[in-house]
Tab-separated table of C-alpha atoms in Angstrom:
chain	number	residue	atom	x	y	z
A	13	MET	CA	-11.965	24.954	-38.019
A	14	ARG	CA	-12.190	21.363	-37.001
A	15	ASP	CA	-15.475	21.242	-34.888
A	16	ASP	CA	-14.206	17.727	-33.720
A	17	ILE	CA	-11.158	18.419	-31.650
A	18	ARG	CA	-11.327	20.582	-28.459
A	19	VAL	CA	-7.608	21.584	-26.906
A	20	ILE	CA	-7.880	22.092	-23.033
A	21	ILE	CA	-4.670	24.148	-21.901
A	22	ALA	CA	-3.535	23.989	-18.197
A	23	ARG	CA	-2.119	27.596	-17.931
A	24	TYR	CA	0.271	29.222	-15.383
A	25	ARG	CA	1.647	31.916	-16.972
A	26	GLU	CA	2.948	30.906	-20.399
A	27	ASP	CA	2.335	32.708	-23.581
A	28	VAL	CA	-0.798	30.516	-24.818
A	29	SER	CA	-1.317	32.562	-28.197
A	30	TRP	CA	0.030	29.433	-30.387
A	31	ALA	CA	-3.192	28.045	-29.484
A	32	THR	CA	-5.090	30.075	-32.300
A	33	GLY	CA	-2.969	28.225	-34.879
A	34	LEU	CA	-4.349	24.612	-34.153
A	35	GLY	CA	-7.366	25.188	-36.055
A	36	CYS	CA	-9.679	23.808	-33.934
A	37	ALA	CA	-11.773	25.273	-30.795
A	38	HIS	CA	-9.759	25.446	-27.480
A	39	VAL	CA	-10.136	26.811	-23.536
A	40	VAL	CA	-7.495	27.736	-21.428
A	41	TYR	CA	-7.685	27.139	-17.417
A	42	ASP	CA	-5.604	30.294	-16.202
A	43	LYS	CA	-3.950	29.691	-12.933
A	44	GLY	CA	-1.498	32.715	-13.275
A	45	GLY	CA	-4.494	35.376	-12.784
A	46	ASP	CA	-3.458	37.343	-15.737
A	47	LEU	CA	-4.890	36.097	-18.969
A	48	GLY	CA	-8.397	38.355	-19.186
A	49	PRO	CA	-11.723	37.424	-19.514
A	50	GLU	CA	-11.547	35.081	-22.314
A	51	ALA	CA	-9.883	32.722	-19.845
A	52	ARG	CA	-11.310	30.222	-16.935
A	53	PRO	CA	-9.902	30.952	-13.585
A	54	LEU	CA	-8.693	28.464	-11.325
A	55	PRO	CA	-6.706	28.214	-8.103
A	56	ASN	CA	-3.233	27.627	-8.644
A	57	ILE	CA	-3.583	23.937	-7.251
A	58	GLY	CA	-2.716	20.311	-8.087
A	59	ARG	CA	-1.148	20.824	-11.390
A	60	GLU	CA	-2.214	20.194	-14.679
A	61	ALA	CA	-4.415	17.095	-13.339
A	62	HIS	CA	-6.613	19.352	-11.139
A	63	THR	CA	-7.367	21.607	-14.602
A	64	TYR	CA	-7.920	18.322	-16.497
A	65	PHE	CA	-10.200	16.519	-13.729
A	66	THR	CA	-12.273	20.031	-13.393
A	67	HIS	CA	-12.909	20.214	-17.388
A	68	ILE	CA	-13.902	16.716	-17.361
A	69	VAL	CA	-16.433	17.081	-14.310
A	70	ASN	CA	-18.109	20.239	-15.458
A	71	GLU	CA	-17.941	19.176	-19.299
A	72	TYR	CA	-18.715	15.386	-18.966
A	73	GLU	CA	-21.965	15.437	-21.035
A	74	THR	CA	-20.886	17.933	-23.688
A	75	LEU	CA	-16.934	16.831	-24.590
A	76	ALA	CA	-15.644	16.995	-27.718
A	77	PRO	CA	-15.226	13.578	-30.178
A	78	LEU	CA	-11.669	14.468	-29.414
A	79	ASN	CA	-10.537	16.326	-26.224
A	80	VAL	CA	-6.606	17.061	-26.240
A	81	PHE	CA	-5.083	18.248	-22.980
A	82	LEU	CA	-2.025	20.301	-22.721
A	83	GLN	CA	-0.082	22.417	-20.575
A	84	GLY	CA	0.686	26.011	-21.526
A	85	ASP	CA	3.960	25.357	-23.468
A	86	PRO	CA	3.911	21.716	-24.209
A	87	PHE	CA	6.627	22.020	-27.051
A	88	ASP	CA	9.848	20.756	-25.067
A	89	HIS	CA	7.531	17.835	-24.205
A	90	LEU	CA	6.758	16.716	-27.642
A	91	ASP	CA	9.827	16.597	-29.399
A	92	ASP	CA	13.279	15.999	-27.516
A	93	ARG	CA	14.959	18.006	-30.511
A	94	GLY	CA	12.612	20.890	-30.577
A	95	ARG	CA	11.287	20.441	-33.836
A	96	THR	CA	7.585	20.568	-32.910
A	97	SER	CA	5.775	23.459	-34.095
A	98	VAL	CA	2.449	24.409	-33.586
A	99	GLU	CA	1.997	23.446	-37.561
A	100	THR	CA	3.245	19.845	-36.883
A	101	LEU	CA	1.053	19.856	-33.421
A	102	ARG	CA	-2.090	20.628	-35.345
A	103	LYS	CA	-1.452	17.754	-38.030
A	104	SER	CA	-0.446	15.367	-35.479
A	105	LEU	CA	-4.160	16.265	-33.686
A	106	GLU	CA	-5.880	15.847	-36.979
A	107	ASP	CA	-4.294	12.734	-37.728
A	108	VAL	CA	-5.202	11.282	-34.429
A	109	ALA	CA	-8.962	12.389	-34.738
A	110	ASP	CA	-9.140	11.182	-38.218
A	111	ARG	CA	-7.676	7.473	-37.420
A	112	GLY	CA	-10.031	7.455	-34.626
A	113	MET	CA	-7.516	6.687	-31.532
A	114	PRO	CA	-9.106	6.794	-28.296
A	115	PHE	CA	-6.209	7.459	-26.600
A	116	LYS	CA	-2.608	9.062	-27.065
A	117	GLY	CA	-0.095	10.229	-25.399
A	118	LEU	CA	2.078	12.861	-27.339
A	119	ALA	CA	5.257	13.383	-25.122
A	120	TRP	CA	8.225	12.230	-27.300
A	121	PHE	CA	8.954	9.121	-25.008
A	122	LYS	CA	7.227	6.614	-22.779
A	123	LEU	CA	8.324	5.414	-19.083
A	124	ARG	CA	8.415	2.880	-17.266
A	125	CYS	CA	8.110	3.172	-13.398
A	126	ASP	CA	7.657	0.818	-10.503
A	127	ARG	CA	4.944	1.252	-7.553
A	128	LEU	CA	6.963	4.371	-6.454
A	129	GLY	CA	7.407	5.918	-9.589
A	130	ARG	CA	10.872	5.328	-10.074
A	131	PRO	CA	13.087	6.261	-12.033
A	132	HIS	CA	12.011	9.752	-11.123
A	133	ASP	CA	13.968	13.161	-10.895
A	134	LEU	CA	12.494	14.525	-7.978
A	135	ARG	CA	15.627	14.163	-6.003
A	136	LYS	CA	17.824	16.294	-8.180
A	137	PRO	CA	19.426	18.832	-6.220
A	138	GLU	CA	18.940	21.286	-8.694
A	139	ASN	CA	15.287	21.052	-8.447
A	140	GLU	CA	15.323	21.332	-4.472
A	141	GLY	CA	12.607	23.920	-3.235
A	142	ARG	CA	10.893	23.998	-6.813
A	143	TRP	CA	7.851	22.214	-5.244
A	144	PRO	CA	6.630	20.934	-1.962
A	145	GLY	CA	7.275	17.106	-3.088
A	146	TRP	CA	10.881	17.267	-3.756
A	147	GLY	CA	12.886	14.380	-2.255
A	148	ARG	CA	9.874	12.115	-2.094
A	149	ASP	CA	8.815	9.212	-3.909
A	150	ILE	CA	5.789	9.422	-6.561
A	151	PRO	CA	2.504	7.258	-4.834
A	152	VAL	CA	1.937	5.235	-8.212
A	153	GLY	CA	0.957	2.318	-6.347
A	154	GLU	CA	-0.939	3.845	-3.519
A	155	LEU	CA	-2.989	6.093	-6.040
A	156	PHE	CA	-3.441	3.155	-8.851
A	157	GLU	CA	-5.019	0.959	-6.220
A	158	ARG	CA	-7.260	3.469	-4.868
A	159	LEU	CA	-8.785	4.637	-8.435
A	160	PHE	CA	-8.962	1.145	-9.290
A	161	GLY	CA	-9.301	-1.381	-6.700
A	162	VAL	CA	-6.947	-4.046	-7.779
A	163	PRO	CA	-3.383	-4.230	-7.055
A	164	MET	CA	-0.688	-2.157	-9.406
A	165	PRO	CA	1.760	-4.538	-11.340
A	166	ASP	CA	5.674	-4.407	-10.566
A	167	GLU	CA	5.899	-1.999	-13.286
A	168	ILE	CA	3.670	-0.055	-15.951
A	169	LEU	CA	4.175	1.581	-18.806
A	170	CYS	CA	3.738	5.338	-18.784
A	171	ARG	CA	2.677	6.582	-22.223
A	172	ALA	CA	1.910	10.075	-21.280
A	173	PRO	CA	4.292	10.977	-18.648
A	174	THR	CA	4.219	14.758	-18.898
A	175	GLY	CA	0.637	15.224	-19.068
A	176	ASN	CA	0.250	16.016	-22.873
A	177	PHE	CA	-2.496	13.879	-24.357
A	178	CYS	CA	-5.740	12.894	-26.623
A	179	VAL	CA	-8.627	10.988	-25.380
A	180	THR	CA	-12.168	10.617	-26.794
A	181	GLY	CA	-15.274	11.956	-25.586
A	182	GLU	CA	-16.422	8.181	-25.693
A	183	ARG	CA	-13.660	6.963	-24.092
A	184	ILE	CA	-13.298	9.443	-21.073
A	185	ARG	CA	-17.479	8.396	-20.387
A	186	THR	CA	-16.174	4.778	-20.009
A	187	ARG	CA	-15.982	5.861	-16.600
A	188	PRO	CA	-18.723	7.447	-14.668
A	189	ARG	CA	-18.432	11.232	-13.818
A	190	ALA	CA	-18.097	10.194	-10.385
A	191	PHE	CA	-15.030	8.492	-10.971
A	192	TYR	CA	-13.261	12.008	-12.436
A	193	ALA	CA	-15.236	13.947	-9.261
A	194	TYR	CA	-13.232	11.190	-6.413
A	195	CYS	CA	-9.832	12.029	-8.768
A	196	LEU	CA	-10.573	15.694	-8.184
A	197	ARG	CA	-10.904	15.278	-4.482
A	198	LEU	CA	-7.834	13.295	-4.242
A	199	ILE	CA	-6.051	16.460	-5.994
A	200	GLU	CA	-7.502	19.164	-3.862
A	201	ASP	CA	-6.620	17.079	-0.966
A	202	ASP	CA	-2.918	17.566	-1.471
A	203	PRO	CA	-3.377	21.368	-3.387
A	204	ARG	CA	0.398	21.800	-2.821
A	205	ASP	CA	1.658	18.507	-4.252
A	206	GLU	CA	3.571	17.725	-0.757
A	207	ARG	CA	2.564	14.241	-1.462
A	208	ASN	CA	3.460	14.280	-5.149
A	209	THR	CA	-0.344	13.289	-6.170
A	210	GLY	CA	0.007	15.648	-9.145
A	211	HIS	CA	2.799	13.488	-10.117
A	212	ALA	CA	1.225	10.161	-9.660
A	213	PHE	CA	-0.929	11.133	-12.311
A	214	GLU	CA	0.903	11.756	-14.869
A	215	ARG	CA	2.044	8.398	-14.710
A	216	LEU	CA	-1.332	7.032	-14.972
A	217	TRP	CA	-3.065	9.119	-17.497
A	218	GLN	CA	-3.306	5.463	-20.166
A	219	HIS	CA	-4.366	3.412	-16.807
A	220	ILE	CA	-7.180	5.988	-16.219
A	221	PHE	CA	-8.595	6.381	-20.202
A	222	ASN	CA	-7.984	2.573	-20.899
A	223	GLY	CA	-11.781	1.836	-21.228
A	224	ASN	CA	-11.665	-1.024	-18.629
A	225	THR	CA	-14.913	-0.744	-17.319
A	226	ALA	CA	-14.027	-4.257	-15.077
A	227	TRP	CA	-12.345	-1.271	-12.857
A	228	ASN	CA	-15.029	0.732	-12.311
A	229	ARG	CA	-16.994	0.889	-9.185
A	230	ASP	CA	-20.556	1.841	-7.758
A	231	ARG	CA	-18.850	4.341	-5.134
A	232	TYR	CA	-15.971	6.614	-5.034
A	233	GLU	CA	-15.271	7.696	-1.687
């Protein structure tokens, strides 16, 4: 059992029994209300970003050397051909830990987007009604500038576009706890993701954890 890796799972109603095969500690935050006493219950708001920021704020001083943030069923996002098994994921996480990588997105693809999150699929007719923010752009530029106080470039590269990634505790703590509490408040202000705040965070994880302390501020409000 690896004691330098901890997996944080944002679960709704997925079967997360696969987590026991990762060979490391894991914690499940449950928004489905049907997992049992071993899970940590949360209200079903704010997509996975709400779960991740809740964990970071609460565990800031005791974060693992490597923290792995995963959705309840991440495997479709890890390989475009569906070949990723629990064993493959376990080896990948161990490789990240052994190499001391401060951040790594786990999606099989990267994505370039502009300040409106384009390209995106939030206007696909087949997805209409799946979430309140359907049909709207993603406020990536607005959120970027609120978080960091600097203009967003015309285009950014998203290295964790599916919300599955690894980041060291040391890298997380290059930003103060108050920063993550501020992120959590922004998510809570858009609980049903009507403004696509949660979608915007999916495009910004690598910037949140880029270690650029020049972007830190004295106050977050």
